XYZ file of C-alpha atoms in Angstrom:
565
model
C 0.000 0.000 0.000
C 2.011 3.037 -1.744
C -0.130 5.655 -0.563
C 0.636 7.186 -4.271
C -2.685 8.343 -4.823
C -3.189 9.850 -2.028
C -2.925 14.212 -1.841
C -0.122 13.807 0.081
C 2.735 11.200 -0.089
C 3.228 8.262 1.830
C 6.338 9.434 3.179
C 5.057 12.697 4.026
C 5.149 14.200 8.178
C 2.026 15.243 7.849
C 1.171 11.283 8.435
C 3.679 11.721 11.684
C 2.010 14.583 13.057
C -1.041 12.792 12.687
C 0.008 9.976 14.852
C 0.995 12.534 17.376
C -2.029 14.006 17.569
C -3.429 10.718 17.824
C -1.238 9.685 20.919
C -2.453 13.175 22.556
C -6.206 11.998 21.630
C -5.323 8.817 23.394
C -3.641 9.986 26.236
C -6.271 12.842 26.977
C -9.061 10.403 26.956
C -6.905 7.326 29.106
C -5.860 10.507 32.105
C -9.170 12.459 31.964
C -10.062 12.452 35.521
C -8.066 9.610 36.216
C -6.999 10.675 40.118
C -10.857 11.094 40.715
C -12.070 7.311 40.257
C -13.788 5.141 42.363
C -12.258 1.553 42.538
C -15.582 -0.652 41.134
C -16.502 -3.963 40.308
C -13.514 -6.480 39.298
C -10.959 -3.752 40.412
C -12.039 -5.220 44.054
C -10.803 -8.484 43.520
C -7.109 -8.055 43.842
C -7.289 -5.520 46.784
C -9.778 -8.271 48.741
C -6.588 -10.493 48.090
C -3.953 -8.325 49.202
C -5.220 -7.346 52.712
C -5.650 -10.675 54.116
C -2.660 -12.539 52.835
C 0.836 -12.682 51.609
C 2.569 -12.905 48.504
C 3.730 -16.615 49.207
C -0.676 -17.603 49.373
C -1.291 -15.819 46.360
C 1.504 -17.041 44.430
C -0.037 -20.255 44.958
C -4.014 -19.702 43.992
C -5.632 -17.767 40.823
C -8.359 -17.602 43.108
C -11.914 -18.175 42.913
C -12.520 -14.652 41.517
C -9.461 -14.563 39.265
C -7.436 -10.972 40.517
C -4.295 -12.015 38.456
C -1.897 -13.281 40.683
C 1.415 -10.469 39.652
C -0.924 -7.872 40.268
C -1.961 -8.860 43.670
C 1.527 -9.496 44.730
C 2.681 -6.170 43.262
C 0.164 -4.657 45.296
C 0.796 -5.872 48.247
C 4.565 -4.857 47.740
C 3.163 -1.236 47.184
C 0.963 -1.537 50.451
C 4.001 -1.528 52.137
C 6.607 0.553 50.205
C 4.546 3.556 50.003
C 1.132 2.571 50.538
C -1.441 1.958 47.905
C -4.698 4.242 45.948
C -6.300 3.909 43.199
C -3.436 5.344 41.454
C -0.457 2.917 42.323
C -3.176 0.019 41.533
C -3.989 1.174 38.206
C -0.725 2.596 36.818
C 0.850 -0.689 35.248
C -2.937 -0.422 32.960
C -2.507 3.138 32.645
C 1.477 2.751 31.257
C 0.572 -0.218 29.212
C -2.262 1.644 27.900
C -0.538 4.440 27.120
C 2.448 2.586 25.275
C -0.279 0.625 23.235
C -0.964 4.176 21.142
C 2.688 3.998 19.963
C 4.218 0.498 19.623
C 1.619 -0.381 17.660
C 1.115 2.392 15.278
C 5.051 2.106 14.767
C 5.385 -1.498 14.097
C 2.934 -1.213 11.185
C 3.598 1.868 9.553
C 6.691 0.023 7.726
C 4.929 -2.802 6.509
C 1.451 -1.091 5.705
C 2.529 2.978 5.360
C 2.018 5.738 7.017
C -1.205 6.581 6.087
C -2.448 3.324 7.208
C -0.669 3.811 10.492
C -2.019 7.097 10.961
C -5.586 6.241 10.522
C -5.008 3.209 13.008
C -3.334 5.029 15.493
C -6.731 7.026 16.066
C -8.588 4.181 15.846
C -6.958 2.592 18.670
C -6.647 6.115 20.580
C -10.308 6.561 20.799
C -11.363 3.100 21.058
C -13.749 2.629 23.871
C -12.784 -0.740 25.197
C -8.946 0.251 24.636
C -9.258 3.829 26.793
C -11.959 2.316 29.742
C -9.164 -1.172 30.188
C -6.526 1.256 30.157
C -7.914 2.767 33.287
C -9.412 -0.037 35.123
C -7.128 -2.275 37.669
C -7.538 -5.444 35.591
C -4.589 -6.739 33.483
C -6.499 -6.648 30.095
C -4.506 -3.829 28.466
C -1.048 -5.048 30.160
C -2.104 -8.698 28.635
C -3.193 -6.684 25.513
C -0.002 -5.025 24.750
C 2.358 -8.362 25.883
C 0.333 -10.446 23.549
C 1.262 -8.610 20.799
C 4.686 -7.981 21.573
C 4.834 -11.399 21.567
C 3.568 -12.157 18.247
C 6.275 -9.527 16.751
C 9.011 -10.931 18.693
C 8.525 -14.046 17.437
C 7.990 -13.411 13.797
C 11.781 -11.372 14.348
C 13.174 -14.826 15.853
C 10.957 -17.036 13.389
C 13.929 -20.793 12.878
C 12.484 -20.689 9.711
C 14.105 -17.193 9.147
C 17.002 -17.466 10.927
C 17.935 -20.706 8.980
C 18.215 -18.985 5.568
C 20.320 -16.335 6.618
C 18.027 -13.556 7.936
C 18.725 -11.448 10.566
C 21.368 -11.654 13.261
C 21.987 -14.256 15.863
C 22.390 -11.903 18.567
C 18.631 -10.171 17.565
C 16.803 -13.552 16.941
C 18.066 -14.517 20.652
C 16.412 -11.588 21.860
C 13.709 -11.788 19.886
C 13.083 -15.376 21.463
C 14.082 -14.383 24.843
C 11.132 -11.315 24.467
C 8.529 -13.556 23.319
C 9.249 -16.132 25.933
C 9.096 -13.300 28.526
C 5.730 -11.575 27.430
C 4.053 -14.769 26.534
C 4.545 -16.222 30.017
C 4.369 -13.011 31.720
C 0.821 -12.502 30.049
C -0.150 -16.466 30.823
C 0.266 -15.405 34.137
C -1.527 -12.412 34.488
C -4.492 -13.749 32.587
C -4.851 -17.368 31.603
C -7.391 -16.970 29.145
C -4.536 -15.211 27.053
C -2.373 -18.464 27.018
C -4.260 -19.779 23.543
C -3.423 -16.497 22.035
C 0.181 -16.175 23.139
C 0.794 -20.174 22.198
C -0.230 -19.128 18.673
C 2.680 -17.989 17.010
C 4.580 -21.485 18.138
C 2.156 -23.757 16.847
C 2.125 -21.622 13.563
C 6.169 -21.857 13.327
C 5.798 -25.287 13.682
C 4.022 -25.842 10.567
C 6.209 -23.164 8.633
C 9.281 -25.373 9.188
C 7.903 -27.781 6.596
C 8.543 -24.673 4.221
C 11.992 -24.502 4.777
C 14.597 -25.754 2.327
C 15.562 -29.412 3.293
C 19.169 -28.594 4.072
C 18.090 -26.303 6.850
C 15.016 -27.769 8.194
C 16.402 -30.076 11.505
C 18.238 -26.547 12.519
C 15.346 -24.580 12.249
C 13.372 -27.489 13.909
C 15.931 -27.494 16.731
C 15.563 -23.398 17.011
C 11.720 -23.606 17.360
C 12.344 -26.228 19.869
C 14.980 -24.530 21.698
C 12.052 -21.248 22.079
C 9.137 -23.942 22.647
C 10.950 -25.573 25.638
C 12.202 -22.247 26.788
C 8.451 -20.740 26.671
C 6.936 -23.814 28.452
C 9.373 -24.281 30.959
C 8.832 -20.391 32.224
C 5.302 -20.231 31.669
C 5.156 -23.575 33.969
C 6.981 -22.068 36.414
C 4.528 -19.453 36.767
C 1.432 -21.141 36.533
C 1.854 -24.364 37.796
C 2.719 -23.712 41.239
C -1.557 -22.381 41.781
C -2.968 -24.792 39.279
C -1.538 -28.017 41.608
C -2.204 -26.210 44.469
C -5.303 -25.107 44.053
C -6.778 -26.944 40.838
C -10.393 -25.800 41.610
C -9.659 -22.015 41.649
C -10.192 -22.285 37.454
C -11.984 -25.498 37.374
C -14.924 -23.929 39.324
C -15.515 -21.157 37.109
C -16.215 -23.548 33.710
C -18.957 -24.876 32.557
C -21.872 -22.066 33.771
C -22.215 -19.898 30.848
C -21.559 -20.039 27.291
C -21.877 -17.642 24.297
C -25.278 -17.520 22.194
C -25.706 -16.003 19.195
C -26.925 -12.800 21.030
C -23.371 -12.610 22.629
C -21.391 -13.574 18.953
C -23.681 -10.425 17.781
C -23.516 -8.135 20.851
C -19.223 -8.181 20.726
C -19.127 -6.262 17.383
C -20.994 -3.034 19.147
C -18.162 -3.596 21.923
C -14.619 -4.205 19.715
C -16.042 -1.455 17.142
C -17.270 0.502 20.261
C -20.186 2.406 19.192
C -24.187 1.346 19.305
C -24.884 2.360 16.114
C -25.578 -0.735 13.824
C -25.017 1.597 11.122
C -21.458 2.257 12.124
C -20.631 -1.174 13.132
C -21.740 -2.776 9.266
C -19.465 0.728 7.975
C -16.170 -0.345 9.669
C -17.328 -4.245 9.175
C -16.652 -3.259 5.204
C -13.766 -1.444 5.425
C -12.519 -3.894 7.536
C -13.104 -6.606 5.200
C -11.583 -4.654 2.243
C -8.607 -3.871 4.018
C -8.021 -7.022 5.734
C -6.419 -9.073 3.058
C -3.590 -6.593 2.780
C -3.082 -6.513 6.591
C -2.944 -10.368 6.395
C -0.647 -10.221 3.447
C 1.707 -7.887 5.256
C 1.808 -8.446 8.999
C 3.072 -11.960 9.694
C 2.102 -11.369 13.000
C -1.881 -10.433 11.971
C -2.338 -14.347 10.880
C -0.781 -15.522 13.851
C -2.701 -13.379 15.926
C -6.117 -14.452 14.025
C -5.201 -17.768 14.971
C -4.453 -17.076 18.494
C -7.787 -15.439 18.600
C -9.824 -18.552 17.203
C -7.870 -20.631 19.918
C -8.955 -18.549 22.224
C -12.702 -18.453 21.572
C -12.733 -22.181 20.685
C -11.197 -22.406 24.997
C -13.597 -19.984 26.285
C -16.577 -21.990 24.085
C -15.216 -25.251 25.222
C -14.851 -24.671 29.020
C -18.103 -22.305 29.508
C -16.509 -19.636 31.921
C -18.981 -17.656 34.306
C -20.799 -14.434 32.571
C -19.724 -15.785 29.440
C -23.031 -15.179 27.720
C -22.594 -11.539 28.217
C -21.025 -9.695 24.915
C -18.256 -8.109 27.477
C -16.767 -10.882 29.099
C -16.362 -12.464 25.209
C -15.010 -8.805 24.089
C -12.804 -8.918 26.983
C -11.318 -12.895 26.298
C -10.709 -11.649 22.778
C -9.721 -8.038 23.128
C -6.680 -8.525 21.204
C -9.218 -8.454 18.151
C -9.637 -4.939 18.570
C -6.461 -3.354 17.599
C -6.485 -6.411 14.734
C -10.178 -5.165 13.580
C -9.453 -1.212 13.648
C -6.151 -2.119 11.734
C -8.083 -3.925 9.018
C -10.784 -0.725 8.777
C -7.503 1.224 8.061
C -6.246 -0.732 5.291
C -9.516 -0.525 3.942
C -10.185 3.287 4.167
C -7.004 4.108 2.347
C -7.654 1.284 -0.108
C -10.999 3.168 -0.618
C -9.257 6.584 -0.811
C -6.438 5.703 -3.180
C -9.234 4.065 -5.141
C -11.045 7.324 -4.857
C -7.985 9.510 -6.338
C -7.486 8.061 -8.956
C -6.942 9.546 -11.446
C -5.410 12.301 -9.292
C -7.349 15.613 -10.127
C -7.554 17.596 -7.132
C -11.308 17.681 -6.456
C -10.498 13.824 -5.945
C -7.125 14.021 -4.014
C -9.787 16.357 -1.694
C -12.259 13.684 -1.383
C -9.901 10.865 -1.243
C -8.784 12.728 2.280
C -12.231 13.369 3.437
C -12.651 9.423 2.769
C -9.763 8.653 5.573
C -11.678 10.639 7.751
C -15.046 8.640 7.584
C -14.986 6.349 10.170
C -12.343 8.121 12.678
C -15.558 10.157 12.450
C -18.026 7.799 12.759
C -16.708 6.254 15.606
C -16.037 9.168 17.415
C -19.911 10.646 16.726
C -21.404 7.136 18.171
C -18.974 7.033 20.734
C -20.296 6.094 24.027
C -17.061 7.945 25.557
C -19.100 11.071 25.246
C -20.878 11.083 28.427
C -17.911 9.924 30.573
C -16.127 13.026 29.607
C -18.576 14.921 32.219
C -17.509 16.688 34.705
C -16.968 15.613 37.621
C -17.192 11.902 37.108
C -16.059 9.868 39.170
C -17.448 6.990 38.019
C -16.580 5.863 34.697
C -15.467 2.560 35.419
C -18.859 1.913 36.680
C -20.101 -1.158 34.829
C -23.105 0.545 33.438
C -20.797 2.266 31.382
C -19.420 -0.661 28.648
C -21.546 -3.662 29.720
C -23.550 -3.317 26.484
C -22.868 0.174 24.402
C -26.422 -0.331 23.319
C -28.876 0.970 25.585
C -31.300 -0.942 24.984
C -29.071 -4.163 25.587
C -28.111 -2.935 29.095
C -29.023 -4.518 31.747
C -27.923 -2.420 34.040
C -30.898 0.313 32.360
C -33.612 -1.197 34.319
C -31.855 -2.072 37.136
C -31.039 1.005 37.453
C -34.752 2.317 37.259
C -36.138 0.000 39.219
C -34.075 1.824 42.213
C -35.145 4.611 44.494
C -34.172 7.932 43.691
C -34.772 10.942 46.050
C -35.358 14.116 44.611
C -32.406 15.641 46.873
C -30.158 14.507 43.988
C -31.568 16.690 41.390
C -31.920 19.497 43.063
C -27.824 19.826 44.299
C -27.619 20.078 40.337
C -28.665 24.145 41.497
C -25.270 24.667 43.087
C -22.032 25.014 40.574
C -20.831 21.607 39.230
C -18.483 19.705 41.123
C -18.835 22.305 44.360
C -20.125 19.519 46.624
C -18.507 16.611 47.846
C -20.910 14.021 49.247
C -19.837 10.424 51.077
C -22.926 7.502 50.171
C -23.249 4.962 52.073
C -23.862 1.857 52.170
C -21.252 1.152 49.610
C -21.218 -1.274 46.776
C -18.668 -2.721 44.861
C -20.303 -4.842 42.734
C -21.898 -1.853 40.822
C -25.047 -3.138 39.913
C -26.406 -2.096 43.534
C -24.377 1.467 43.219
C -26.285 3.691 41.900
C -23.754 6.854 42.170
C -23.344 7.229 37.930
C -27.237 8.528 37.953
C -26.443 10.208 41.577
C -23.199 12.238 39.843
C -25.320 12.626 36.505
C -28.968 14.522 38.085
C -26.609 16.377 40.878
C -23.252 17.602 38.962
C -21.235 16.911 42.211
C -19.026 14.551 43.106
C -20.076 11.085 45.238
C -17.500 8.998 46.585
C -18.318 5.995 49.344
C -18.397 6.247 52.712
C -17.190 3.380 54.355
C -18.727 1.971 57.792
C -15.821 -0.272 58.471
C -14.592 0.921 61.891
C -18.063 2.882 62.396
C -21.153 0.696 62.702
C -19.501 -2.998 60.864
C -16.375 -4.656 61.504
C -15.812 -5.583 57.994
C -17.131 -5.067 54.359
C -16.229 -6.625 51.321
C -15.458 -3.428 48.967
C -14.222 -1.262 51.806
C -10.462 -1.129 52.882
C -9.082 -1.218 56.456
C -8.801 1.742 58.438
C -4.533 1.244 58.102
C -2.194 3.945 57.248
C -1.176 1.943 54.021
C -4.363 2.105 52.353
C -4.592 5.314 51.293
C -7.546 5.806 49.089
C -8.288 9.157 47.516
C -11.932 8.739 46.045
C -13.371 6.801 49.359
C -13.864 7.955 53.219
C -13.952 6.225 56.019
C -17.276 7.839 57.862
C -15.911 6.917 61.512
C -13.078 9.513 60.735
C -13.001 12.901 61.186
C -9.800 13.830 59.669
C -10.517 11.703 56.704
C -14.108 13.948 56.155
C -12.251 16.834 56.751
C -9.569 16.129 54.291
C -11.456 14.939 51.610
C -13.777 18.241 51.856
C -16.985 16.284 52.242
C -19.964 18.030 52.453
C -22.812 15.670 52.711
C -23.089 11.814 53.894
C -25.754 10.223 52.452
C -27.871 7.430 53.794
C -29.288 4.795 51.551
C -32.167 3.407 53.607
C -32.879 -0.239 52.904
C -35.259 -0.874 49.889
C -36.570 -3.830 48.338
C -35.369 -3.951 44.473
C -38.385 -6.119 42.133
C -36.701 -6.211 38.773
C -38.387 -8.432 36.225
C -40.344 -10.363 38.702
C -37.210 -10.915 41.080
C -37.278 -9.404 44.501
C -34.351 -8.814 46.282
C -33.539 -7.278 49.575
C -30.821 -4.510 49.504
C -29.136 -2.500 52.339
C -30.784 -5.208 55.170
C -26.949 -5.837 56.247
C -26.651 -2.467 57.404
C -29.875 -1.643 58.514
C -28.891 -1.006 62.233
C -26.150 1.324 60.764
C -28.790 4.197 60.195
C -28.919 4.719 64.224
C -25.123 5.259 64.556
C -24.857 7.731 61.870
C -27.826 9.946 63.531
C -25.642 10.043 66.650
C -22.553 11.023 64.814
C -23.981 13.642 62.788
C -26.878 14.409 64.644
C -30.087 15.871 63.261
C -30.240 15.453 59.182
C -30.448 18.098 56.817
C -32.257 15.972 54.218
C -35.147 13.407 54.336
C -37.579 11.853 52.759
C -38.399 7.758 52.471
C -35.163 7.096 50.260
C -32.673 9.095 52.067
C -31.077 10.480 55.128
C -28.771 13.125 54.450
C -26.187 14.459 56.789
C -24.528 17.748 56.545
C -20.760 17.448 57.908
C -19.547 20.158 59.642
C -15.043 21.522 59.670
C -13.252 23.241 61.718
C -12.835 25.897 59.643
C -16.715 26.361 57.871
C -20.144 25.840 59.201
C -22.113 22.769 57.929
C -23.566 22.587 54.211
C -27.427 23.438 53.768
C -28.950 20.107 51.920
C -31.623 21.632 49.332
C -34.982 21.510 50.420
């Protein structure tokens, strides 16, 4: 792909200054109120690990709820360096992420151009899965980026190669040793990856049929010598839980599978928008661009077949949720940056179709044509509402369980939940001017209602934790201990801590009975007796009504907020 056509050559910065804009794009949209966000959902699993034991029992168990073992030992390391927030637990996703917008953009710019790479690299920096798994304390984009680091590291040390003469010993060593490293690294983080990352071995096994006689038993002995070398670290690693705890995995399998709902649903999530429209757009251009990408990326058939491993695993073994489109997206998110690559190829196909011959009313167009679905992408993007301000909930599930709203469970959940008006009307003070503390907390989001708190009010609701005030212990609430240091969470039993975190407001829940669909279910009865203890710590309310007690909190240094009446 020449980019000849094209109004301006191949080889021209202009391409480069797109990509930078695109890594600004991506970073913008991976930081935007980052320091604000409240840890939710799956982030909870690795910190529920880290405060009750050691490195040695985690190193030895995935876990029920599978936290990825590195990352709860890294935590725990952190806890006691310099103590751990929200930050220091999502900062390996956050650098991964970040890295994502230019390894990959660079490693096919040779191969495909740079106006290929330049359309690709905002893809992938505005991509909605690719910016919210940047952020979240999960190891999808760390597993992301390692998997296909992998893939290009070992089509640089490919035996088959190597044995007629291409590149250097010394750089095909490397390139082993870096595919051994992220392929076991990412095994370990997230097992489901391990099809994808054992790809590009079981494809260089069959290439070494292709090479000459005369070399083929060295080249055989080369892909051994990385096999071996793969297996035996990867082992290492993952072993160690598997025989020690075998039913950590096992007893996750065989409770969901995917329908054809969920093989539908995945497209809206990997292309990121709701709009079927959009979706069957970039489903052309992907497939008119994705012969070249396959013709010119070594590492793109690889990676297809990785993927296809994958989902034949996750079909085969029937992991929990896996009937919902974003656990599949999330399995196979490698697709993504191989999807938005193919759309690429396919809009400058289009536009060098388009330019020809060059007259400049069609070098114009042929531009405008590059644009299209950066565009159309970005106009259905579901990112739009996040960028509110203040939000500190964007990595509330609600968010990317199903981009389409009519698909989203969480919708009718949702309204199925008491709302007092008190939230509505804080929306008359300035935006972001209030600070309020609800409690009870939540961590599995689908009983946290704060994203429709945040939207109606403007301001800013973090949770107040009752550990230490009224419970002992709650799941989804961290220790009162000087090396949890949580930034977007207060603990209500603590002065200081209100006073620090300039809140104005703690907000009750009162216990409610939620009836969605038919099903009844009791929420807040745990903490029912809490209600009495927070009257005699903050004494007569300034809110209430039969969904709410709120509580204005007085410092040292102001008088107590007036709740709207």
């Amino acid at each position: 792909m020449t980019g000849r056509a094209l109004p301006l050559s191949a080889r021209s910065g202009f391409w480069l200054g797109v990509m930078g804009a695109a890594l600004l794009i991506g970073a913008y949209l991976r930081l935007e109120q980052i320091a604000i966000q409240v840890l939710i959902d799956d982030e909870w699993h690795a910190v529920h690990q880290f405060i009750t034991r050691m490195p040695r029992d985690m190193f030895l168990d995935f876990g029920y709820a599978d936290y990825s073992i590195p990352l709860g030992i890294l935590d725990w390391y952190q806890a006691q360096w310099w103590g751990v927030s929200e930050l220091t637990l999502r900062w390996p996703m956050l650098v991964c992420g970040l890295a994502t917008l230019v390894v990959l953009p660079l490693y096919v710019a040779g191969p495909l151009g740079r106006p290929t790479a330049a359309v690709f690299a905002l893809l992938i920096a505005q991509s909605p899965l690719l910016v919210i798994f940047s952020r979240m304390a999960r190891p999808y984009a760390i597993t992301l980026l390692l998997g296909w680091i992998a893939h290009g590291a070992y089509q640089r040390y490919s035996p088959g190669e190597h044995a007629t003469g291409h590149g250097t010993a010394r750089g095909q060593v490397a390139a082993g040793a870096t595919y051994a490293v992220a392929a076991a690294l990412a095994t370990w983080l997230h097992p489901v990856i391990g099809p994808f990352v054992a790809a590009p071995l079981l494809w260089g096994l069959v290439q070494v049929r292709d090479v000459p006689p005369a070399d083929r038993h060295a080249a055989l002995l080369r892909w051994l010598a990385l096999a071996v070398a793969t297996g035996a670290l990867t082992a290492a690693l993952v072993l160690p839980p598997l025989l020690a705890h075998p039913l950590s995995l096992a007893a996750k399998g065989g409770i969901d599978a995917p329908d054809a709902q969920t093989l539908l649903g995945v497209w809206y999530a990997w292309f990121g928008t709701p709009a079927t429209g959009v979706v069957l757009a970039c489903l052309a251009l992907a497939v008119l661009g994705f012969p070249q990408v396959w013709r010119a990326i070594p590492a793109a058939r690889t990676g297809a077949l990785g993927l296809l491993l994958t989902f034949l695993l996750v079909a085969a073994t029937g992991p929990m949720w896996s009937h919902l489109p974003v656990t599949i997206s999330r399995y196979l998110l490698p697709i993504v940056p191989l999807l938005l690559l193919a759309v690429a190829a396919g809009t400058v196909r289009l536009a060098e179709r388009i330019a020809v011959p060059p007259t400049g009313p069609r070098r114009a167009l042929a531009l405008l044509t590059m644009a299209v679905p950066v565009a159309l992408l970005a106009v259905a993007s579901p990112l739009a509402p996040l960028l509110r301000r203040p939000n500190a909930q964007t990595q509330h599930l609600v968010n990317y369980i199903d981009f389409r709203p009519d698909h989203n469970p969480y919708v009718p959940q949702f309204a199925a939940m008491p709302l007092s008006p008190f939230w509505a009307d804080l929306a008359a003070r300035p935006p972001g001017s209030v600070r309020i503390a609800a409690a009870p907390f939540y961590f599995e989001s689908y009983d946290w209602d704060a994203p429709r708190w945040e939207r109606l009010s403007t301001q800013t609701v973090v949770p107040g934790y009752l550990t230490g005030l009224c419970v002992d212990r709650r799941a989804g609430e961290m220790p009162r201990d000087p090396r949890y240091r949580f930034a977007n969470a207060v603990h209500l039993a603590d002065a200081d801590d209100l006073a620090a975190k300039g809140i104005d407001f703690v907000a009750w829940q009162k216990p409610y009975l939620l009836d969605v669909a038919g099903h009844s279910a009791p929420i807040g009865a745990d903490t029912a007796s809490c209600e009495g203890v927070l009257r005699e710590k903050f004494g007569a309310p300034a809110f209430e009504d039969s969904h709410i007690i709120v509580f204005s909190v007085p410092h040292r240094n102001r008088p107590a907020a007036h709740a709207p009446r």
